[in-house]
């Protein structure tokens, strides 16, 4: 019987109280007890056509693991989960859960199964009970593989190729592996202990990590090509979108990632010399860009004790609740209020940045113009200024307007890979670049996306590489 959704309501674990959580960088999300978690899993209707599974880039087998979880078979749930997802402890924490938006119970008063939280709970239980053990391959193939970049795409590819018996070396230019999981996503969303715990398993299984090594510089392209049987580029989409308005060179304007990475490093115990330290303490902070990275800057600024935090967006405010333009089972374009927004932030939409204003070389404010969006005769949205402008007081600005493409200069240009029309590395065959034995995975080929998509891409690259190495 799969009808407990009739009697059991969706119950989220919720966040820690605001005043408590903004005093530290610990994870904001709480956990339910095991009994409640099993009850939540029992709400899954085991639909004939599971749209959750369709919506998940990894094709996670949600109905199957909800079923065993609801019966208290946690190990079975973990085994089913890891058939399709190498790192459920990451996605269980930070995935926007496309699956939940397409759950059939979403249609009923927006009460989908708590799929993401259930996933995190299963992964935590598995680590706690010691189910997650190293399983090194029994036989080595003698083939050598280089993975460039240790974000979720690179790690997923490395995990699978290593399990196939190939000898895998991951080159990472940062001092520790993890990509944006470690140096980007704030600790209050993803505690870095969660990454270290998984890396220990991967190391024990035989993956070699060489950190502080920039491929294309510290290891030359010709050595990569001659030294390895196949190479996977998983270097992310590192080129942040800039805002080249008047006053851009004033002191106090930073890319979001500069700020977020620094905070991650401070929490990891690194000393940042004070001239380089970006501090939001006692500042008026303006975050330009209304997306998730911007929201992460909001939460980080609040924890650093900013005086006031404002986040602006050039696009109109999305509808609240549901949006007829993105109907179920599609991911809805609706107003999102993150845990960081709840912590105290002024949000505004339809604002375009005109210029940065300063005094003695230091930022003091930002002039913004109100815009409106209307469909043109071709049905495309067009922006016009209304003529209304205002100056927002700001002594710190974070540019969070997304990422345009991977960094071409250096490794990618030296390899001579083709790019697509958006500047990402083109995949001529699935996950294969235009250069022989060079494969691609994650944001470097898709453009900036999501952890779940990066893991999926890493899995697909590994499959293509294994076929290449063994046939
Ligand atoms: C602030 C922020 C918050 C986000 N929050 C979420 C979220 O909550 N949920 C979600 O699903 N997604 C989120 N994302 C998106 C997600 O992090 C990315 O889509 C994902 O990490 C991409 O994975 P990747 O492996 O392709 O690349 P990355 O994670 O970017 O990893 C690429 C790695 O390659 C390394 N590298 C680059 N060049 C070289 C070189 N030449 N030699 C060696 N190493 C190199 C880099 O140092 C980096 O470690 C967020 C992104 C940002 C910026």
Coordinates of C-alpha atoms and ligand atoms in Angstrom, one line a residue:
X1 CA 0.0 0.0 0.0
X2 CA 1.3 3.4 -0.9
X3 CA -1.4 5.6 0.6
X4 CA 0.2 7.0 3.7
X5 CA 0.4 10.4 2.0
X6 CA -3.3 10.6 2.8
X7 CA -2.7 10.6 6.5
X8 CA 0.9 11.9 6.9
X9 CA 1.8 15.4 6.0
X10 CA 5.1 16.6 4.6
X11 CA 7.4 17.4 7.5
X12 CA 10.7 19.2 6.9
X13 CA 13.5 19.1 9.4
X14 CA 13.8 22.9 9.1
X15 CA 16.7 25.2 9.9
X16 CA 18.3 26.0 13.2
X17 CA 16.8 29.2 14.8
X18 CA 18.1 32.3 13.0
X19 CA 19.8 33.9 16.0
X20 CA 21.6 30.7 16.7
X21 CA 22.7 29.9 13.2
X22 CA 24.0 33.4 12.2
X23 CA 26.5 33.2 15.1
X24 CA 28.4 30.4 13.4
X25 CA 29.2 28.8 10.1
X26 CA 27.7 25.4 11.0
X27 CA 25.2 23.7 8.7
X28 CA 21.8 25.5 9.0
X29 CA 19.7 22.4 8.2
X30 CA 18.5 20.2 11.0
X31 CA 17.6 16.4 10.9
X32 CA 14.5 14.4 11.8
X33 CA 14.6 11.4 14.0
X34 CA 14.7 8.0 12.2
X35 CA 11.1 7.2 12.8
X36 CA 9.9 10.5 11.3
X37 CA 12.2 10.0 8.4
X38 CA 10.8 6.6 7.7
X39 CA 7.3 8.0 7.9
X40 CA 8.3 10.7 5.4
X41 CA 9.6 8.0 3.0
X42 CA 6.3 6.1 3.3
X43 CA 4.5 9.1 1.7
X44 CA 6.0 8.1 -1.6
X45 CA 3.1 6.8 -3.8
X46 CA 5.3 4.6 -6.0
X47 CA 3.8 6.2 -9.1
X48 CA 3.6 4.1 -12.2
X49 CA 5.6 6.8 -14.0
X50 CA 7.9 8.3 -11.4
X51 CA 8.4 11.9 -12.5
X52 CA 11.0 12.3 -9.7
X53 CA 13.2 9.8 -11.4
X54 CA 12.6 11.5 -14.8
X55 CA 13.5 14.9 -13.4
X56 CA 16.7 13.8 -11.6
X57 CA 19.8 14.2 -14.0
X58 CA 21.2 11.1 -12.3
X59 CA 18.0 9.1 -12.7
X60 CA 18.0 8.4 -9.0
X61 CA 15.6 5.5 -8.2
X62 CA 13.5 7.4 -5.7
X63 CA 10.4 5.2 -5.4
X64 CA 12.7 2.2 -4.8
X65 CA 14.7 3.7 -2.0
X66 CA 11.7 5.4 -0.4
X67 CA 10.1 2.0 -0.2
X68 CA 13.0 0.3 1.6
X69 CA 13.6 3.3 3.8
X70 CA 10.0 3.4 4.9
X71 CA 10.5 -0.2 6.1
X72 CA 13.6 0.7 8.0
X73 CA 16.0 -1.0 5.6
X74 CA 18.6 1.8 5.6
X75 CA 21.5 -0.3 4.2
X76 CA 19.3 -1.4 1.2
X77 CA 18.3 2.3 0.7
X78 CA 21.9 3.3 0.6
X79 CA 22.8 0.5 -1.8
X80 CA 20.0 1.6 -4.2
X81 CA 20.9 5.2 -3.9
X82 CA 24.5 4.7 -4.8
X83 CA 23.7 2.7 -7.9
X84 CA 23.1 6.1 -9.6
X85 CA 24.8 8.6 -7.3
X86 CA 28.4 8.5 -6.2
X87 CA 27.9 11.2 -3.5
X88 CA 24.4 11.3 -2.1
X89 CA 25.8 13.1 1.0
X90 CA 26.5 16.2 -1.2
X91 CA 23.3 16.2 -3.3
X92 CA 21.3 15.3 -0.2
X93 CA 22.5 18.6 1.3
X94 CA 22.7 21.1 -1.5
X95 CA 20.7 19.9 -4.5
X96 CA 17.8 22.1 -5.5
X97 CA 15.9 18.8 -5.7
X98 CA 14.4 18.9 -9.2
X99 CA 12.8 15.6 -8.1
X100 CA 10.7 17.1 -5.4
X101 CA 9.3 19.7 -7.8
X102 CA 8.2 16.9 -10.1
X103 CA 6.8 14.6 -7.4
X104 CA 3.2 13.9 -8.1
X105 CA 2.4 15.0 -4.5
X106 CA 3.7 18.5 -5.6
X107 CA 0.4 18.8 -7.4
X108 CA -1.4 18.3 -4.1
X109 CA -1.0 21.5 -2.1
X110 CA 2.8 21.5 -2.9
X111 CA 3.5 18.7 -0.4
X112 CA 6.0 16.5 -2.2
X113 CA 8.0 13.7 -0.5
X114 CA 11.0 15.1 1.3
X115 CA 13.2 13.3 -1.2
X116 CA 16.4 15.4 -0.7
X117 CA 16.3 15.3 3.1
X118 CA 15.6 11.5 2.9
X119 CA 18.7 11.1 0.7
X120 CA 20.9 13.1 3.1
X121 CA 19.5 11.0 6.1
X122 CA 20.3 7.7 4.3
X123 CA 23.8 8.9 3.4
X124 CA 24.5 10.0 7.0
X125 CA 23.2 6.8 8.5
X126 CA 25.4 4.8 6.1
X127 CA 28.5 6.7 7.2
X128 CA 27.5 6.4 10.8
X129 CA 26.9 2.7 10.6
X130 CA 30.1 2.0 8.7
X131 CA 28.4 0.9 5.5
X132 CA 30.6 3.2 3.5
X133 CA 33.9 1.3 3.2
X134 CA 36.7 1.5 0.7
X135 CA 36.4 -1.1 -2.1
X136 CA 39.6 -0.9 -4.0
X137 CA 39.6 -2.7 -7.4
X138 CA 40.8 -6.3 -7.2
X139 CA 42.6 -6.0 -10.5
X140 CA 44.5 -3.1 -12.1
X141 CA 44.2 -2.7 -15.9
X142 CA 47.6 -0.9 -16.3
X143 CA 45.9 2.1 -17.9
X144 CA 46.7 5.5 -16.5
X145 CA 44.1 8.2 -16.4
X146 CA 44.5 11.9 -15.4
X147 CA 41.5 13.9 -14.1
X148 CA 42.0 17.6 -14.2
X149 CA 39.9 19.3 -11.5
X150 CA 38.5 17.8 -8.3
X151 CA 35.0 19.2 -8.2
X152 CA 32.0 16.9 -8.2
X153 CA 32.4 16.1 -11.9
X154 CA 36.1 15.1 -11.6
X155 CA 35.5 13.2 -8.4
X156 CA 32.6 11.2 -9.9
X157 CA 34.7 10.3 -13.0
X158 CA 37.7 9.4 -10.8
X159 CA 35.6 7.2 -8.5
X160 CA 34.2 5.2 -11.4
X161 CA 37.4 4.8 -13.4
X162 CA 39.3 3.8 -10.3
X163 CA 36.7 1.1 -9.6
X164 CA 37.1 -0.2 -13.1
X165 CA 40.8 -0.8 -12.3
X166 CA 42.4 2.1 -14.1
X167 CA 45.1 4.0 -12.2
X168 CA 43.7 7.5 -11.6
X169 CA 45.5 10.7 -10.7
X170 CA 43.5 13.8 -9.9
X171 CA 45.3 17.1 -10.5
X172 CA 43.9 20.0 -8.6
X173 CA 45.3 23.6 -8.6
X174 CA 43.8 24.4 -5.2
X175 CA 45.4 23.2 -2.0
X176 CA 42.6 20.7 -1.3
X177 CA 40.3 18.7 -3.5
X178 CA 36.6 19.4 -3.8
X179 CA 36.2 22.3 -6.4
X180 CA 33.3 24.5 -5.7
X181 CA 32.1 22.1 -3.0
X182 CA 35.0 23.2 -0.9
X183 CA 35.9 26.6 -2.2
X184 CA 32.6 28.2 -3.1
X185 CA 29.7 26.7 -1.4
X186 CA 29.5 28.0 2.2
X187 CA 30.1 25.8 5.1
X188 CA 26.7 26.6 6.4
X189 CA 25.3 24.7 3.5
X190 CA 27.9 22.0 3.2
X191 CA 30.3 21.3 6.1
X192 CA 33.7 20.4 4.6
X193 CA 34.1 17.4 6.9
X194 CA 31.6 15.8 4.6
X195 CA 34.0 16.2 1.7
X196 CA 37.0 15.0 3.7
X197 CA 35.2 11.9 4.8
X198 CA 34.5 10.9 1.2
X199 CA 38.0 11.8 0.0
X200 CA 39.5 9.5 2.7
X201 CA 37.5 6.6 1.1
X202 CA 38.5 7.6 -2.4
X203 CA 42.2 7.7 -1.3
X204 CA 42.0 4.4 0.4
X205 CA 40.5 2.9 -2.8
X206 CA 43.7 4.0 -4.6
X207 CA 42.9 7.4 -6.2
X208 CA 46.0 9.6 -6.2
X209 CA 45.4 13.3 -5.5
X210 CA 48.0 15.9 -6.5
X211 CA 46.9 19.2 -5.1
X212 CA 48.5 22.6 -5.7
X213 CA 49.2 21.4 -9.3
X214 CA 47.8 23.6 -12.1
X215 CA 47.6 21.5 -15.3
X216 CA 49.0 23.4 -18.2
X217 CA 51.4 25.2 -16.0
X218 CA 52.9 23.0 -13.3
X219 CA 52.4 19.9 -15.4
X220 CA 52.8 20.7 -19.1
X221 CA 50.2 19.7 -21.7
X222 CA 52.7 17.5 -23.6
X223 CA 53.5 15.5 -20.4
X224 CA 49.8 15.0 -19.7
X225 CA 49.3 13.6 -23.2
X226 CA 52.3 11.4 -23.2
X227 CA 52.0 10.3 -19.6
X228 CA 48.4 9.2 -19.5
X229 CA 46.2 6.9 -21.7
X230 CA 43.2 9.3 -21.3
X231 CA 42.6 12.7 -19.7
X232 CA 39.4 14.1 -18.4
X233 CA 39.0 17.9 -18.2
X234 CA 36.8 18.8 -15.2
X235 CA 38.0 22.3 -14.6
X236 CA 34.7 24.0 -14.1
X237 CA 33.4 27.3 -15.6
X238 CA 35.7 29.7 -13.8
X239 CA 35.2 32.9 -15.8
X240 CA 32.9 35.1 -13.7
X241 CA 30.6 37.6 -15.4
X242 CA 31.9 41.1 -14.8
X243 CA 30.0 44.4 -14.7
X244 CA 32.1 47.0 -16.5
X245 CA 30.2 50.1 -15.3
X246 CA 31.8 53.5 -14.4
X247 CA 33.7 53.2 -11.1
X248 CA 34.4 49.5 -11.4
X249 CA 38.0 50.0 -10.2
X250 CA 36.9 51.5 -6.8
X251 CA 38.0 49.6 -3.7
X252 CA 35.3 47.4 -2.3
X253 CA 34.0 45.7 -5.4
X254 CA 34.7 42.0 -5.6
X255 CA 33.5 38.9 -7.5
X256 CA 31.3 36.7 -5.2
X257 CA 33.7 33.8 -5.4
X258 CA 36.7 35.9 -4.1
X259 CA 34.6 36.5 -0.9
X260 CA 33.1 33.0 -0.5
X261 CA 36.4 31.2 -1.2
X262 CA 38.2 33.4 1.4
X263 CA 35.6 32.6 4.0
X264 CA 35.9 28.9 3.3
X265 CA 39.7 29.2 3.7
X266 CA 39.4 31.1 7.0
X267 CA 37.1 28.4 8.4
X268 CA 39.7 25.8 7.3
X269 CA 42.2 27.7 9.4
X270 CA 44.1 29.6 6.8
X271 CA 45.4 33.1 7.8
X272 CA 44.6 35.7 5.2
X273 CA 46.9 38.8 5.3
X274 CA 44.8 41.8 6.3
X275 CA 45.2 43.9 3.1
X276 CA 43.7 41.0 1.2
X277 CA 41.0 40.2 3.7
X278 CA 37.4 41.0 2.5
X279 CA 35.3 41.7 5.6
X280 CA 31.6 42.6 5.6
X281 CA 31.7 43.6 9.3
X282 CA 29.9 46.9 9.9
X283 CA 29.5 47.4 6.2
X284 CA 26.6 48.2 3.9
X285 CA 26.8 45.2 1.5
X286 CA 25.2 45.2 -1.9
X287 CA 25.0 41.9 -3.7
X288 CA 24.4 42.3 -7.4
X289 CA 22.7 39.2 -8.9
X290 CA 19.6 37.5 -7.4
X291 CA 20.7 33.9 -7.8
X292 CA 22.0 31.3 -5.4
X293 CA 25.6 32.5 -5.4
X294 CA 24.3 35.9 -4.4
X295 CA 22.3 34.3 -1.6
X296 CA 25.5 32.6 -0.4
X297 CA 27.1 36.1 -0.2
X298 CA 24.1 37.3 1.8
X299 CA 24.4 34.5 4.4
X300 CA 28.2 34.9 4.6
X301 CA 27.9 38.8 5.0
X302 CA 25.3 38.3 7.8
X303 CA 27.6 35.9 9.6
X304 CA 30.4 38.4 9.3
X305 CA 28.1 41.0 11.0
X306 CA 27.4 43.3 8.1
X307 CA 25.3 46.4 9.0
X308 CA 22.9 45.9 6.2
X309 CA 22.7 43.5 3.3
X310 CA 20.8 44.2 0.0
X311 CA 20.5 41.9 -3.0
X312 CA 19.4 43.3 -6.3
X313 CA 18.4 41.6 -9.5
X314 CA 17.9 43.0 -13.0
X315 CA 15.1 40.5 -13.9
X316 CA 11.5 40.9 -12.5
X317 CA 10.5 39.2 -9.3
X318 CA 9.3 35.6 -10.1
X319 CA 5.8 34.8 -9.1
X320 CA 5.2 33.5 -5.6
X321 CA 4.0 29.8 -5.2
X322 CA 3.4 28.6 -8.7
X323 CA 4.1 29.9 -12.2
X324 CA 1.8 28.9 -15.1
X325 CA 4.8 29.4 -17.5
X326 CA 6.7 26.6 -15.9
X327 CA 4.0 24.1 -15.1
X328 CA 4.5 20.8 -13.2
X329 CA 6.5 18.6 -13.7
X330 CA 9.0 21.2 -14.9
X331 CA 11.3 23.0 -12.3
X332 CA 9.2 26.1 -11.4
X333 CA 10.5 29.6 -11.9
X334 CA 9.1 31.0 -8.7
X335 CA 10.4 33.2 -5.9
X336 CA 12.9 31.3 -3.8
X337 CA 13.6 32.4 -0.2
X338 CA 16.8 30.8 1.0
X339 CA 17.8 30.3 4.6
X340 CA 20.2 33.3 4.1
X341 CA 17.3 35.5 2.9
X342 CA 15.4 34.6 6.0
X343 CA 18.3 35.8 8.1
X344 CA 17.7 39.5 7.1
X345 CA 18.2 40.9 3.7
X346 CA 16.5 43.5 1.6
X347 CA 15.7 42.2 -1.9
X348 CA 14.8 44.2 -5.0
X349 CA 14.1 43.3 -8.6
X350 CA 14.0 45.2 -11.9
X351 CA 17.2 47.2 -11.0
X352 CA 20.0 47.7 -13.5
X353 CA 23.4 48.9 -12.2
X354 CA 24.4 52.3 -13.8
X355 CA 27.6 53.2 -12.0
X356 CA 29.7 52.7 -8.9
X357 CA 30.2 55.8 -6.8
X358 CA 33.1 56.5 -4.5
X359 CA 35.3 58.8 -2.5
X360 CA 39.1 58.8 -2.3
X361 CA 39.1 55.6 -4.4
X362 CA 36.7 53.8 -2.1
X363 CA 33.2 52.6 -2.9
X364 CA 30.4 54.5 -1.1
X365 CA 27.3 53.7 -3.2
X366 CA 25.8 52.3 -6.4
X367 CA 23.5 54.1 -8.8
X368 CA 20.8 51.8 -10.0
X369 CA 18.0 52.4 -12.6
X370 CA 14.6 50.9 -12.5
X371 CA 13.7 48.8 -15.5
X372 CA 10.7 47.1 -16.9
X373 CA 10.3 44.0 -19.0
X374 CA 7.8 43.6 -21.8
X375 CA 7.4 41.1 -24.6
X376 CA 8.4 42.5 -28.0
X377 CA 6.6 41.6 -31.3
X378 CA 8.7 38.4 -31.6
X379 CA 7.6 37.3 -28.1
X380 CA 11.0 38.0 -26.6
X381 CA 11.3 39.9 -23.3
X382 CA 12.9 43.3 -23.7
X383 CA 14.1 45.6 -21.0
X384 CA 13.6 49.4 -20.9
X385 CA 14.5 51.9 -18.2
X386 CA 11.6 53.7 -16.6
X387 CA 13.7 56.8 -15.9
X388 CA 13.7 56.3 -12.1
X389 CA 17.1 56.0 -10.5
X390 CA 18.3 55.7 -6.9
X391 CA 21.6 55.5 -5.1
X392 CA 22.1 52.5 -2.8
X393 CA 24.6 53.1 0.0
X394 CA 27.3 50.5 -0.3
X395 CA 30.8 50.1 0.9
X396 CA 31.1 46.5 -0.3
X397 CA 29.7 45.0 -3.5
X398 CA 29.7 41.4 -4.5
X399 CA 29.2 40.7 -8.2
X400 CA 27.2 37.5 -8.4
X401 CA 25.9 37.5 -12.0
X402 CA 27.0 34.0 -13.0
X403 CA 29.8 32.5 -14.9
X404 CA 30.3 33.0 -18.7
X405 CA 32.6 30.1 -19.6
X406 CA 35.6 28.1 -18.6
X407 CA 39.0 29.8 -18.5
X408 CA 40.4 29.4 -22.0
X409 CA 43.9 30.8 -21.4
X410 CA 46.5 28.2 -20.4
X411 CA 45.4 24.6 -20.3
X412 CA 42.4 24.6 -22.7
X413 CA 44.0 26.8 -25.3
X414 CA 47.3 24.9 -25.1
X415 CA 45.4 21.6 -25.6
X416 CA 43.7 23.1 -28.6
X417 CA 40.2 21.8 -27.8
X418 CA 37.3 23.2 -29.8
X419 CA 34.8 25.5 -28.0
X420 CA 31.0 25.6 -28.6
X421 CA 29.2 28.9 -29.4
X422 CA 29.0 29.7 -25.7
X423 CA 32.7 29.2 -25.1
X424 CA 32.4 25.9 -23.3
X425 CA 34.6 23.0 -24.4
X426 CA 32.7 21.3 -27.2
X427 CA 31.8 17.6 -26.8
X428 CA 31.9 16.1 -30.3
X429 CA 30.9 12.7 -29.0
X430 CA 29.3 12.5 -25.6
X431 CA 31.9 13.7 -23.2
X432 CA 34.7 13.6 -25.7
X433 CA 36.5 16.7 -26.8
X434 CA 37.8 17.4 -30.3
X435 CA 41.3 16.3 -29.2
X436 CA 42.1 12.6 -29.2
X437 CA 42.0 11.0 -25.7
X438 CA 40.8 14.2 -24.0
X439 CA 37.4 13.9 -22.4
X440 CA 35.2 16.5 -20.7
X441 CA 32.9 16.5 -17.6
X442 CA 30.9 19.1 -15.7
X443 CA 30.6 22.8 -15.9
X444 CA 33.6 23.1 -18.4
X445 CA 31.3 21.6 -21.1
X446 CA 27.8 22.3 -19.8
X447 CA 28.4 25.9 -18.6
X448 CA 27.8 26.7 -14.9
X449 CA 25.2 24.3 -13.6
X450 CA 24.5 22.2 -10.6
X451 CA 26.3 19.6 -8.5
X452 CA 23.9 16.9 -9.5
X453 CA 24.5 17.6 -13.2
X454 CA 28.3 17.7 -12.6
X455 CA 28.1 14.2 -11.0
X456 CA 26.0 12.9 -13.8
X457 CA 28.5 14.3 -16.4
X458 CA 31.4 12.8 -14.5
X459 CA 29.7 9.4 -14.6
X460 CA 29.1 9.7 -18.3
X461 CA 32.6 10.8 -19.0
X462 CA 34.0 7.8 -17.1
X463 CA 31.8 5.4 -19.1
X464 CA 33.1 6.9 -22.4
X465 CA 36.7 6.8 -21.2
X466 CA 36.4 3.2 -20.0
X467 CA 35.1 2.2 -23.4
X468 CA 38.0 4.1 -25.1
X469 CA 40.5 2.5 -22.8
X470 CA 39.3 -1.1 -23.1
X471 CA 38.3 -1.4 -26.8
Ligands
LIG1 C1 28.9 30.0 -4.7 C2 28.3 28.8 -5.4 C3 27.3 28.1 -4.8 C4 26.8 27.0 -5.4 N1 25.8 26.3 -4.7 C5 25.2 25.2 -5.3 C6 24.3 24.5 -4.7 O1 23.8 24.8 -3.6 N2 23.8 23.4 -5.3 C7 24.2 23.0 -6.5 O2 23.7 21.9 -7.0 N3 25.1 23.7 -7.2 C8 25.7 24.8 -6.6 N4 26.6 25.5 -7.3 C9 27.1 25.0 -8.6 C10 28.1 23.8 -8.5 O3 29.0 24.1 -7.4 C11 28.8 23.6 -9.8 O4 27.9 23.4 -10.8 C12 29.7 22.3 -9.7 O5 30.6 22.5 -8.6 C13 30.5 22.1 -11.0 O6 31.3 21.0 -10.8 P1 32.6 20.8 -11.7 O7 33.3 19.6 -11.1 O8 32.3 20.8 -13.1 O9 33.5 22.1 -11.4 P2 34.1 22.8 -10.1 O10 33.4 22.4 -8.9 O11 34.2 24.2 -10.5 O12 35.6 22.2 -10.0 C14 36.6 22.5 -11.0 C15 37.9 22.3 -10.3 O13 38.9 22.3 -11.3 C16 40.1 23.0 -10.7 N5 40.9 23.5 -11.9 C17 40.6 24.4 -12.8 N6 41.6 24.6 -13.7 C18 42.6 23.7 -13.3 C19 43.9 23.3 -13.8 N7 44.4 23.9 -14.9 N8 44.6 22.4 -13.2 C20 44.1 21.8 -12.1 N9 42.9 22.1 -11.5 C21 42.1 23.0 -12.1 C22 39.5 24.1 -9.9 O14 40.4 24.6 -9.0 C23 38.3 23.4 -9.3 O15 38.7 22.8 -8.1 C24 27.2 26.6 -6.7 C25 28.2 27.3 -7.4 C26 28.7 28.4 -6.7 C27 29.8 29.2 -7.4

